[in-house]
């Protein structure tokens, strides 16, 4: 048991608060899973009317929705509680709808990136392709896989909205929430397009301003929709005052960016057992992350040549991965990103400290900061 | 001026009714366009916040949404008026939302089918790929095109719901409408999956039951979402009684199937100038339509061999197209589909006649029957 200085809360007090928030977050994870399971069972019935052969689509969605850290629902939930809302089935269902939205984004993202795996398992389009091959169907298995995953993603996108609306909130609350929900959807898709465009045009645009451009992509493709918008959705549902919404935005954008930067570092240096994808996958995909932009900004000509010739090479072998990792470390880019993460986490925590949030919500959000940015995830 | 037999309405009466319904349908087409233009301008602003470089996504959507027969909005509108609703911005906006849903389906459909053209212009994924090539960006132009079109479709899917909810109907009406909207979305995607599955597995399953399976795909992939669900959406918004909903279902399923069968015939025999796609495109894609299933059911071994070896061949030349067309005609499949269309149209018209719909709505729907099933479209 650690000793606390006399001015700090007593061990009992501190633990009690922490346990209260932690308990609620853990409970939310379970409740989100139950709500999703129930919702998908209803949809299975709607699809069975078309044909029982639609089963594999439901299976793909169900498998993608089981597990995960449920960070987005947690931010939505605590955004709501922090604004005076009370736990209950309404906020659980609205928060769970974010998981369906996230599933849609992942399904389509994996098709667009042609990824092999997701969370350590074959990506959905690969699973549909395998089904096609296994049953010796005619035509292209790859094309069948692509179509199956696009349709499964379309279902999740439609369902996220259906589940949100059926959450049980009254119409004024839903109307406030819907404004956030709509902005989130449009801006995520805009952010994803911007991301692709940056990957494709980065060589032409050169290194000038590349770090700022990469950070802009992070903001719209990840920070807003992973943290800020879920918090604001909870806030809107609870009818939070403008000052609290501003706190959430400051906290959410800073933490959301840190979360993505941590993901970028793990994508290059992370343990495949932890990240669920093969080592170096992000390097083979040629992602133009802030990490890469920082490296290029500080690289000597030989290092630039190495990055430009190997990054995005689908055949990149273990040796190539190590060579790129070495450039990212030697240029100081890794240390730079770690500093940026630290600064952003501090910015997020300061926003919380300055706010009038009650202690349970603040504790819960501080715990989520750790969960979202820990070096091993 | 045609002469009318004495028992028919007078020329003036008949024309007045016809013109009233026709005027409203024509006016609706214009209003739907204005609503869509206004809605997209607002979304352009939301996306510009991400980056002005997202412009091409808006352009792709806007181009797809300009023109078209607006059949789905018209069915929704007349479903509403037939149930006692009054014309106004609410029903126009709700009906226009169906065009966004249709745009999403087309964008993703063209990616899944790898189609070159849509309405006589390059398909959206080809346009994004051309942009990539023109600007000499790095990476695969094809993959960029695919991703751009998937994201544009995701935007349309999100926006269809956003526009529907913002139509201005009160909450009870919206809640009734949403139930139809949700079923429509889920069952269309299920129907599309079933369609792919049928294409892929038809060779293994053989000819037994193929006509029934093809008709089932038509029902879920086309009939419901093109006619029945738009009508039921209008009915739900107006709070129509169950009897009228049943009329719409009978009318909608019959006409919707006829509409798709006409499209299948035009896809094989239609004038490219009218259909907007190259002659024989459906044959190259290997679509397992009711037309093809009927032909196979009646074909002799040589004809079966020809169909199985050439249908779905991407390299099919003009001679191959003619050879397949000849089988479809000689087996009596074309005549069979035409008979089926006639029967279905009669079934649809009978459902209308037996209903208590007022004369304006009935006239309008009868006109839409012609628009949806005419031999040249």
XYZ file of C-alpha atoms in Angstrom:
754
model
C 0.000 0.000 0.000
C 1.678 3.310 -1.001
C 1.981 6.026 1.612
C 0.326 9.368 0.884
C 1.672 12.714 2.034
C -0.583 14.249 4.691
C -1.999 16.876 2.341
C -3.219 14.303 -0.182
C -6.550 12.486 0.186
C -6.277 9.502 2.509
C -5.655 6.153 0.916
C -9.226 5.139 1.622
C -10.700 8.322 0.142
C -8.523 8.167 -2.934
C -9.211 4.521 -3.532
C -12.896 4.938 -2.950
C -13.141 7.644 -5.582
C -10.949 5.728 -7.982
C -12.895 2.540 -7.460
C -16.202 4.303 -7.969
C -15.162 5.700 -11.348
C -13.341 2.511 -12.318
C -16.308 0.362 -11.378
C -18.625 2.439 -13.505
C -16.267 2.276 -16.499
C -15.927 -1.511 -16.121
C -19.674 -1.867 -15.757
C -20.174 0.268 -18.860
C -17.944 -2.066 -20.870
C -20.169 -5.002 -19.936
C -23.380 -3.097 -20.544
C -22.179 -1.889 -23.945
C -21.474 -5.488 -24.904
C -24.961 -6.601 -23.788
C -26.646 -3.757 -25.668
C -24.694 -4.553 -28.837
C -25.472 -8.252 -28.562
C -29.161 -7.502 -28.143
C -29.215 -5.022 -30.984
C -27.449 -7.394 -33.367
C -29.865 -10.219 -32.513
C -32.719 -7.960 -33.643
C -30.895 -7.116 -36.866
C -30.196 -10.771 -37.515
C -33.959 -11.263 -37.619
C -34.425 -8.368 -40.067
C -31.730 -9.809 -42.320
C -33.036 -13.366 -42.027
C -36.183 -12.113 -43.737
C -33.989 -11.440 -46.764
C -32.219 -14.786 -46.424
C -30.579 -16.843 -43.675
C -27.554 -16.839 -45.968
C -26.832 -13.263 -44.870
C -25.481 -14.794 -41.642
C -21.786 -14.265 -42.438
C -22.336 -10.497 -42.548
C -23.720 -10.538 -39.033
C -20.901 -12.823 -37.931
C -18.281 -10.431 -39.301
C -19.854 -7.483 -37.484
C -20.319 -9.427 -34.253
C -16.741 -10.603 -34.202
C -15.448 -7.077 -34.789
C -17.663 -5.737 -31.997
C -16.621 -8.220 -29.343
C -13.869 -6.936 -27.113
C -11.915 -3.745 -27.611
C -11.261 -1.100 -25.012
C -14.593 0.701 -25.552
C -12.770 4.017 -25.234
C -15.303 5.959 -27.309
C -18.317 4.765 -25.302
C -16.389 5.545 -22.121
C -15.709 9.118 -23.242
C -19.360 9.553 -24.201
C -20.504 8.112 -20.862
C -18.202 10.278 -18.772
C -18.941 13.326 -20.880
C -22.573 12.750 -19.931
C -21.993 12.025 -16.241
C -19.560 14.933 -15.990
C -22.361 17.187 -17.238
C -24.747 15.966 -14.569
C -26.350 13.049 -16.414
C -27.181 9.872 -14.536
C -26.069 6.364 -15.511
C -28.815 4.325 -17.148
C -29.805 2.402 -20.259
C -30.192 5.599 -22.355
C -26.579 6.712 -22.126
C -25.312 3.120 -22.380
C -27.184 2.615 -25.651
C -26.145 5.970 -27.105
C -22.530 5.227 -26.143
C -22.727 1.732 -27.637
C -23.876 3.255 -30.947
C -20.382 4.751 -31.210
C -18.953 1.232 -31.345
C -21.098 0.502 -34.406
C -19.838 3.678 -36.015
C -16.267 2.677 -35.179
C -16.903 -0.799 -36.643
C -18.080 0.808 -39.898
C -14.938 2.934 -40.027
C -12.695 -0.086 -39.370
C -14.403 -2.306 -41.944
C -14.083 0.294 -44.677
C -10.620 1.376 -43.552
C -9.309 -2.167 -43.879
C -10.728 -2.397 -47.397
C -9.205 0.964 -48.374
C -5.802 0.048 -46.893
C -6.087 -3.560 -48.090
C -5.052 -4.658 -44.578
C -4.609 -8.341 -43.799
C -5.468 -8.269 -40.130
C -7.514 -6.464 -37.533
C -7.001 -7.044 -33.827
C -4.892 -10.098 -34.569
C -7.530 -11.793 -36.747
C -8.001 -11.763 -40.521
C -9.675 -8.514 -41.644
C -13.347 -8.905 -42.644
C -12.705 -8.641 -46.384
C -10.145 -11.437 -46.071
C -12.696 -13.546 -44.194
C -15.341 -13.082 -46.879
C -12.730 -13.934 -49.519
C -11.796 -17.081 -47.577
C -15.471 -18.085 -47.420
C -15.691 -17.681 -51.187
C -12.585 -19.810 -51.737
C -13.650 -22.460 -49.221
C -17.036 -22.944 -50.867
C -15.411 -22.977 -54.317
C -17.662 -20.255 -55.610
C -17.038 -18.768 -59.029
C -15.592 -15.359 -59.818
C -12.984 -13.458 -57.865
C -12.733 -14.327 -54.161
C -10.966 -11.039 -53.559
C -13.777 -9.041 -55.125
C -16.375 -10.969 -53.136
C -14.389 -10.182 -49.990
C -14.237 -6.497 -50.830
C -17.980 -6.319 -51.492
C -18.867 -8.250 -48.327
C -16.809 -5.892 -46.171
C -18.185 -2.762 -47.859
C -21.752 -3.976 -47.243
C -21.002 -4.988 -43.650
C -19.576 -1.499 -43.087
C -22.663 0.090 -44.645
C -24.818 -1.931 -42.268
C -22.811 -0.753 -39.252
C -23.028 2.848 -40.418
C -26.812 2.596 -40.770
C -27.144 0.736 -37.490
C -25.062 3.219 -35.500
C -27.654 5.851 -36.257
C -30.556 3.475 -35.653
C -29.175 2.468 -32.261
C -28.459 6.058 -31.270
C -31.988 7.174 -32.068
C -33.455 4.200 -30.184
C -31.473 5.036 -27.039
C -34.542 6.314 -25.240
C -33.475 9.935 -24.767
C -36.222 12.487 -25.244
C -36.419 14.433 -28.490
C -34.702 17.660 -27.338
C -31.725 15.642 -26.034
C -31.587 13.552 -29.212
C -31.716 16.672 -31.377
C -28.752 18.151 -29.495
C -26.869 14.867 -29.753
C -27.642 14.426 -33.411
C -25.881 17.669 -34.288
C -22.664 16.268 -32.789
C -23.235 12.849 -34.345
C -23.682 14.344 -37.820
C -20.609 16.551 -37.616
C -18.592 13.591 -36.358
C -19.582 11.418 -39.312
C -18.956 14.034 -41.972
C -15.666 15.212 -40.532
C -14.315 11.708 -39.991
C -14.907 10.877 -43.644
C -13.396 14.183 -44.691
C -10.412 13.444 -42.431
C -9.952 10.016 -43.958
C -10.003 11.493 -47.434
C -7.452 14.095 -46.372
C -5.293 11.295 -44.974
C -5.299 9.410 -48.286
C -4.614 12.592 -50.153
C -1.629 13.343 -47.904
C -0.229 9.825 -48.391
C -0.579 10.171 -52.138
C 0.711 13.701 -52.557
C 3.372 13.878 -49.826
C 6.273 13.172 -52.174
C 5.206 16.048 -54.433
C 4.564 18.488 -51.608
C 7.914 17.895 -49.967
C 8.921 18.250 -46.353
C 7.876 21.873 -45.943
C 4.904 21.985 -43.597
C 4.634 18.183 -43.542
C 4.492 17.971 -39.730
C 1.613 20.469 -39.576
C -0.229 18.652 -42.353
C 0.190 15.311 -40.581
C -1.092 16.827 -37.326
C -4.135 18.215 -39.144
C -4.949 14.736 -40.439
C -4.609 13.348 -36.902
C -6.978 15.990 -35.608
C -9.755 15.223 -38.072
C -9.201 11.547 -38.659
C -8.671 10.540 -35.078
C -8.646 13.120 -32.271
C -12.096 14.485 -32.905
C -13.884 11.237 -33.449
C -12.050 9.179 -30.835
C -12.252 11.605 -27.948
C -13.693 15.066 -28.573
C -16.902 14.091 -30.351
C -17.789 11.229 -27.962
C -17.351 13.628 -25.017
C -19.384 16.324 -26.752
C -22.068 13.783 -27.594
C -22.402 12.928 -23.920
C -22.368 16.639 -23.080
C -25.065 17.408 -25.646
C -27.297 14.604 -24.381
C -27.008 15.995 -20.858
C -27.522 19.595 -22.016
C -24.107 20.746 -20.788
C -23.320 24.474 -20.608
C -20.925 26.007 -23.161
C -18.065 26.274 -20.651
C -18.041 22.526 -20.047
C -18.219 21.839 -23.785
C -15.129 24.011 -24.201
C -13.345 22.033 -21.496
C -14.211 18.807 -23.281
C -12.968 20.200 -26.578
C -9.632 21.310 -25.109
C -9.237 18.012 -23.252
C -10.489 15.914 -26.136
C -8.404 17.403 -28.925
C -5.197 17.221 -26.877
C -5.815 13.689 -25.608
C -7.144 12.536 -28.967
C -4.006 13.663 -30.717
C -1.813 12.019 -28.057
C -3.837 8.809 -28.467
C -3.176 8.716 -32.215
C 0.506 9.591 -31.805
C 0.837 6.687 -29.353
C -0.885 4.459 -31.909
C 1.582 5.631 -34.575
C 4.571 4.760 -32.378
C 3.073 1.361 -31.518
C 2.392 0.780 -35.218
C 6.133 0.928 -35.855
C 7.694 -0.276 -32.617
C 4.839 -2.138 -30.902
C 4.750 -5.809 -30.011
C 2.557 -7.612 -32.598
C 1.087 -9.654 -29.722
C -0.177 -6.392 -28.238
C -1.097 -4.414 -31.344
C -2.783 -7.259 -33.217
C -0.936 -6.470 -36.442
C 2.384 -7.671 -37.862
C 5.483 -5.638 -36.958
C 6.193 -2.945 -39.514
C 2.728 -3.051 -41.088
C 2.357 0.733 -40.873
C 5.737 1.079 -42.608
C 4.689 -1.258 -45.427
C 1.467 0.724 -45.831
C 3.565 3.880 -46.146
C 1.595 5.871 -43.582
C 2.744 9.484 -43.493
C 2.498 9.920 -39.752
C 3.706 12.802 -37.613
C 6.526 10.431 -36.621
C 7.635 10.081 -40.242
C 7.239 13.799 -40.931
C 9.407 14.657 -37.910
C 12.042 12.157 -39.052
C 12.140 13.582 -42.568
C 12.411 17.119 -41.225
C 15.603 16.176 -39.344
C 17.021 13.542 -41.692
C 20.292 13.794 -43.630
C 20.174 13.059 -47.386
C 21.042 9.364 -46.948
C 18.288 8.944 -44.375
C 15.785 10.778 -46.587
C 16.716 8.497 -49.474
C 16.218 5.433 -47.264
C 12.805 6.575 -46.078
C 11.600 7.603 -49.524
C 12.742 4.371 -51.125
C 11.547 1.893 -48.486
C 8.513 3.450 -46.771
C 5.363 2.061 -48.408
C 7.145 -0.926 -49.929
C 4.706 -3.835 -49.521
C 7.654 -6.265 -49.681
C 9.532 -4.591 -46.828
C 11.319 -7.375 -44.885
C 12.446 -7.523 -41.249
C 15.776 -5.928 -42.126
C 14.026 -3.068 -43.910
C 11.758 -2.570 -40.906
C 14.786 -2.293 -38.623
C 16.505 0.143 -41.023
C 13.466 2.449 -41.010
C 13.050 2.113 -37.244
C 16.685 3.162 -36.872
C 16.137 6.321 -38.927
C 13.046 7.182 -36.873
C 15.059 6.801 -33.672
C 18.345 8.360 -34.838
C 16.728 11.496 -36.228
C 15.186 12.109 -32.816
C 11.673 11.675 -34.258
C 10.662 9.054 -31.692
C 11.872 11.209 -28.825
C 10.098 14.179 -30.453
C 6.794 12.314 -30.634
C 7.150 11.153 -27.038
C 7.682 14.773 -25.963
C 4.653 15.803 -27.990
C 2.564 13.085 -26.330
C 3.730 14.247 -22.889
C 2.887 17.867 -23.702
C -0.531 16.932 -25.055
C -1.318 14.746 -22.046
C -0.343 17.627 -19.790
C -2.538 19.984 -21.791
C -5.440 17.551 -21.464
C -4.941 17.124 -17.715
C -4.654 20.880 -17.195
C -7.957 21.395 -18.996
C -9.541 18.913 -16.561
C -7.957 20.493 -13.485
C -9.185 23.939 -14.406
C -12.715 22.695 -14.976
C -15.551 22.487 -12.487
C -15.997 18.744 -13.144
C -16.806 16.692 -10.081
C -14.141 14.418 -8.728
C -15.603 11.113 -9.934
C -15.776 12.282 -13.561
C -12.336 13.831 -13.341
C -10.869 10.637 -11.905
C -12.533 8.574 -14.595
C -11.258 10.813 -17.379
C -7.755 10.828 -15.902
C -7.841 7.031 -15.913
C -8.908 7.084 -19.561
C -5.951 9.364 -20.350
C -3.663 6.604 -19.113
C -5.570 3.892 -20.991
C -5.430 5.886 -24.240
C -1.758 6.815 -24.176
C 0.053 4.030 -22.287
C 3.208 2.809 -24.005
C 1.899 -0.729 -24.070
C -1.636 -1.047 -25.278
C -55.957 15.930 -79.259
C -57.124 12.296 -78.797
C -60.857 11.578 -78.784
C -62.316 9.914 -75.694
C -65.237 7.457 -75.776
C -68.349 8.972 -74.212
C -68.129 6.858 -71.072
C -64.638 8.086 -70.256
C -64.008 11.400 -68.494
C -64.145 14.330 -70.886
C -60.915 15.412 -72.471
C -60.821 18.461 -70.237
C -61.521 16.521 -67.060
C -59.004 13.829 -67.891
C -56.318 16.261 -68.868
C -56.951 18.438 -65.864
C -56.477 15.509 -63.509
C -53.469 14.270 -65.425
C -51.921 17.713 -65.549
C -52.512 18.254 -61.848
C -50.662 15.073 -60.901
C -48.035 15.548 -63.609
C -47.423 19.145 -62.585
C -46.877 18.141 -58.997
C -44.453 15.388 -59.992
C -42.527 17.784 -62.251
C -42.490 20.418 -59.535
C -41.250 17.817 -57.056
C -38.307 17.020 -59.326
C -37.249 20.662 -59.278
C -37.794 21.032 -55.555
C -35.811 17.863 -54.804
C -32.928 19.288 -56.822
C -33.058 22.601 -54.925
C -33.184 20.855 -51.563
C -30.221 18.656 -52.474
C -28.232 21.625 -53.747
C -28.898 23.541 -50.547
C -28.078 20.565 -48.355
C -24.805 19.876 -50.166
C -23.751 23.514 -49.887
C -24.080 23.210 -46.106
C -22.042 20.007 -46.093
C -19.380 21.613 -48.235
C -18.885 24.110 -45.424
C -18.615 21.336 -42.800
C -16.033 19.552 -44.943
C -14.128 22.741 -45.748
C -13.391 22.973 -42.030
C -11.413 19.753 -42.474
C -9.771 21.024 -45.655
C -10.822 22.706 -48.895
C -9.059 19.795 -50.581
C -12.077 17.610 -49.766
C -13.814 19.394 -52.671
C -13.602 16.475 -55.131
C -15.720 14.329 -52.799
C -18.489 16.904 -52.869
C -18.113 17.238 -56.613
C -18.507 13.481 -57.099
C -21.665 13.439 -54.994
C -23.110 16.541 -56.622
C -22.564 15.186 -60.112
C -24.211 11.889 -59.230
C -27.166 13.714 -57.703
C -27.886 15.982 -60.632
C -30.531 14.645 -62.950
C -32.069 11.218 -62.799
C -35.766 10.412 -62.873
C -36.273 10.955 -59.129
C -38.552 7.915 -59.073
C -37.940 7.133 -55.394
C -38.759 10.674 -54.211
C -41.849 10.606 -56.435
C -43.089 7.365 -54.859
C -42.455 8.760 -51.386
C -44.240 12.010 -52.257
C -47.285 10.294 -53.767
C -47.352 7.739 -50.966
C -47.667 10.708 -48.630
C -50.238 12.648 -50.666
C -52.248 9.482 -51.276
C -52.477 9.073 -47.519
C -53.832 12.583 -47.067
C -50.570 14.482 -46.582
C -50.170 17.938 -48.079
C -47.351 19.042 -50.396
C -44.741 21.168 -48.657
C -41.068 21.430 -47.770
C -41.273 18.593 -45.197
C -42.223 15.865 -47.638
C -39.931 17.289 -50.346
C -36.953 17.113 -48.003
C -37.784 13.630 -46.722
C -38.226 12.439 -50.302
C -34.950 14.068 -51.377
C -33.159 12.142 -48.619
C -33.935 8.984 -50.604
C -31.789 10.334 -53.439
C -28.822 10.563 -51.070
C -29.448 6.989 -50.000
C -29.631 5.939 -53.643
C -26.385 7.827 -54.360
C -24.668 5.886 -51.552
C -25.913 2.609 -52.992
C -24.725 3.542 -56.504
C -21.294 4.704 -55.361
C -20.635 1.498 -53.443
C -22.286 -0.680 -56.076
C -19.975 0.659 -58.775
C -16.961 -0.092 -56.579
C -18.207 -3.617 -55.838
C -18.965 -4.311 -59.521
C -15.862 -2.431 -60.677
C -18.074 -0.599 -63.193
C -16.530 1.872 -65.606
C -19.499 4.147 -66.104
C -22.599 5.475 -64.405
C -25.255 7.356 -66.334
C -22.926 7.726 -69.281
C -20.094 9.287 -67.279
C -17.059 7.676 -65.647
C -18.012 6.037 -62.336
C -16.872 7.960 -59.232
C -14.031 5.575 -58.388
C -12.710 6.017 -61.927
C -12.902 9.790 -61.524
C -10.928 9.719 -58.280
C -8.384 7.437 -59.928
C -8.114 9.858 -62.865
C -7.537 12.754 -60.452
C -4.719 10.757 -58.833
C -3.128 10.031 -62.212
C -3.558 13.583 -63.483
C -1.844 15.090 -60.458
C 0.908 12.470 -60.647
C 0.430 11.428 -57.062
C 2.279 8.423 -55.716
C 0.876 4.978 -54.953
C -1.906 3.193 -56.766
C -4.389 5.418 -58.607
C -6.885 2.557 -58.597
C -6.704 2.168 -54.840
C -7.090 5.920 -54.354
C -10.151 5.784 -56.593
C -11.658 2.933 -54.638
C -11.116 4.698 -51.313
C -12.493 8.003 -52.591
C -15.689 6.350 -53.789
C -16.130 4.323 -50.583
C -15.799 7.508 -48.520
C -18.125 9.483 -50.800
C -20.691 6.681 -50.415
C -20.275 6.732 -46.636
C -20.934 10.457 -46.679
C -24.121 9.992 -48.708
C -25.303 7.249 -46.387
C -24.764 9.474 -43.342
C -26.294 12.468 -45.061
C -29.431 10.630 -46.166
C -30.294 10.098 -42.542
C -29.283 13.635 -41.572
C -31.473 15.124 -44.296
C -34.417 12.889 -43.436
C -34.324 13.878 -39.773
C -34.026 17.565 -40.673
C -37.126 17.407 -42.893
C -39.242 19.289 -40.380
C -41.802 16.573 -39.627
C -42.816 16.313 -35.992
C -41.363 13.591 -33.818
C -44.248 11.084 -34.000
C -44.190 11.254 -37.819
C -40.402 10.949 -37.903
C -40.509 7.964 -35.559
C -42.984 6.198 -37.840
C -40.892 7.064 -40.889
C -37.655 5.993 -39.270
C -38.923 2.450 -38.823
C -39.392 2.195 -42.607
C -36.098 3.951 -43.298
C -34.169 1.555 -41.058
C -35.732 -1.574 -42.520
C -35.062 -0.251 -46.011
C -31.370 0.281 -45.311
C -30.789 -3.075 -43.655
C -32.744 -5.073 -46.207
C -31.147 -3.362 -49.192
C -27.687 -4.275 -47.923
C -28.859 -7.798 -47.180
C -30.316 -7.975 -50.692
C -27.084 -6.803 -52.235
C -25.146 -9.425 -50.328
C -27.628 -12.078 -51.456
C -27.168 -10.865 -55.025
C -23.386 -11.280 -54.860
C -23.777 -14.647 -53.246
C -26.126 -15.774 -56.028
C -23.702 -14.594 -58.713
C -20.862 -16.446 -57.031
C -22.664 -19.679 -56.213
C -25.052 -20.014 -59.168
C -22.818 -22.406 -61.098
C -22.664 -24.758 -58.077
C -26.367 -24.546 -57.283
C -27.444 -25.332 -60.808
C -30.598 -24.371 -62.659
C -33.055 -25.878 -60.168
C -34.917 -23.034 -58.484
C -32.703 -20.423 -60.156
C -35.652 -18.328 -61.381
C -37.146 -18.161 -57.884
C -33.783 -17.275 -56.372
C -33.244 -14.515 -58.932
C -36.722 -13.118 -58.226
C -35.990 -13.128 -54.501
C -32.858 -11.047 -55.116
C -34.894 -8.619 -57.233
C -37.426 -8.275 -54.457
C -34.919 -7.361 -51.775
C -32.286 -5.615 -53.834
C -34.585 -3.528 -55.943
C -38.372 -3.820 -55.618
C -38.567 -2.955 -51.955
C -36.147 -0.102 -51.915
C -37.097 1.425 -55.272
C -40.856 1.421 -54.872
C -42.360 -0.262 -51.809
C -40.247 1.381 -49.111
C -40.458 4.910 -50.594
C -44.262 4.570 -50.739
C -44.390 3.188 -47.200
C -42.128 5.977 -46.005
C -44.580 8.540 -47.359
C -47.449 6.558 -45.848
C -45.753 6.394 -42.448
C -45.040 10.126 -42.445
C -48.721 10.791 -43.157
C -49.886 8.237 -40.595
C -51.669 6.068 -43.185
C -54.039 3.308 -42.046
C -52.962 -0.326 -42.385
C -55.214 -0.957 -45.393
C -53.495 1.716 -47.455
C -50.081 0.424 -46.412
C -51.120 -2.989 -47.709
C -52.185 -1.451 -51.002
C -48.813 0.254 -51.296
C -47.014 -3.005 -50.532
C -48.955 -4.946 -53.165
C -48.532 -2.164 -55.723
C -44.915 -1.499 -54.774
C -43.624 -5.058 -54.814
C -45.247 -5.814 -58.167
C -44.179 -2.574 -59.826
C -40.739 -2.696 -58.200
C -40.103 -6.131 -59.618
C -41.334 -5.064 -63.057
C -39.054 -2.012 -62.859
C -36.004 -4.193 -62.188
C -36.961 -6.719 -64.890
C -37.230 -3.848 -67.381
C -33.795 -2.665 -66.244
C -32.405 -6.173 -66.785
C -33.759 -6.289 -70.345
C -32.408 -2.798 -71.083
C -29.055 -3.848 -69.600
C -28.742 -6.470 -72.347
C -30.691 -5.013 -75.255
C -30.888 -1.292 -74.452
C -29.410 1.531 -76.470
C -26.201 2.720 -74.734
C -27.270 6.296 -75.508
C -30.365 5.696 -73.380
C -29.018 3.434 -70.633
C -25.765 5.324 -70.069
C -23.707 2.164 -70.102
C -21.944 0.264 -72.897
C -23.976 -2.426 -74.692
C -23.540 -5.823 -73.092
C -22.089 -4.489 -69.829
C -24.472 -6.586 -67.738
C -23.380 -9.653 -69.734
C -19.715 -8.912 -69.105
C -20.441 -8.488 -65.389
C -22.117 -11.908 -65.453
C -25.299 -10.760 -63.718
C -27.549 -13.726 -62.914
C -30.800 -12.006 -63.714
C -34.268 -13.519 -63.996
C -33.750 -13.174 -67.750
C -30.665 -15.373 -67.633
C -32.299 -17.871 -65.264
C -35.306 -18.202 -67.604
C -32.991 -18.719 -70.567
C -31.001 -21.427 -68.788
C -34.186 -23.190 -67.709
C -35.240 -23.525 -71.365
C -31.837 -23.839 -73.045
C -30.543 -26.880 -74.916
C -27.074 -28.185 -73.958
C -25.284 -26.108 -76.611
C -27.020 -22.950 -75.433
C -26.232 -23.742 -71.786
C -22.595 -24.248 -72.718
C -22.528 -20.909 -74.536
C -24.067 -19.039 -71.602
C -21.874 -20.697 -68.984
C -18.703 -20.082 -70.986
C -19.321 -16.483 -72.108
C -21.531 -14.855 -69.444
C -19.294 -12.916 -67.046
C -16.345 -12.807 -69.434
C -14.890 -9.299 -69.041
C -13.413 -9.561 -72.559
C -16.757 -10.341 -74.203
C -16.731 -8.648 -77.638
C -19.606 -7.422 -79.828
C -19.945 -10.838 -81.447
C -20.150 -12.531 -78.044
C -22.791 -10.031 -76.951
C -24.887 -10.871 -80.000
C -24.440 -14.629 -79.422
C -25.719 -14.298 -75.844
C -28.552 -11.988 -76.904
C -29.572 -14.625 -79.450
C -29.775 -17.337 -76.768
C -31.836 -15.058 -74.545
C -34.249 -14.427 -77.403
C -34.334 -17.928 -78.905
C -35.010 -19.669 -75.600
C -38.069 -17.464 -75.177
C -36.564 -15.833 -72.077
C -37.039 -12.283 -73.395
C -40.666 -12.972 -74.255
C -41.058 -14.630 -70.851
C -39.688 -11.588 -69.025
C -41.930 -9.282 -71.057
C -44.941 -11.387 -70.068
C -43.817 -11.260 -66.449
C -43.492 -7.476 -66.649
C -46.983 -7.208 -68.160
C -48.440 -9.422 -65.421
C -46.695 -7.491 -62.685
C -47.796 -4.147 -64.104
C -51.358 -5.441 -64.224
C -51.073 -6.650 -60.641
C -49.801 -3.219 -59.598
C -52.591 -1.405 -61.449
C -55.235 -3.713 -60.002
C -53.984 -2.978 -56.494
C -54.431 0.724 -57.232
C -57.877 0.311 -58.735
C -59.161 -1.625 -55.770
C -57.861 0.973 -53.342
C -59.640 4.003 -51.962
C -56.881 6.322 -53.228
C -58.127 9.635 -54.580
C -57.950 10.194 -58.307
C -54.969 12.566 -58.347
C -52.748 10.147 -56.446
C -53.945 7.221 -58.539
C -53.254 9.117 -61.759
C -49.815 10.092 -60.537
C -48.940 6.532 -59.553
C -50.244 5.190 -62.856
C -47.985 7.659 -64.648
C -45.056 6.461 -62.564
C -45.854 2.881 -63.575
C -45.282 3.897 -67.167
C -42.109 5.848 -66.352
C -40.679 2.888 -64.406
C -41.389 0.158 -66.939
C -41.326 1.795 -70.395
C -39.315 -0.131 -72.974
C -37.130 2.890 -73.654
C -35.873 4.613 -70.591
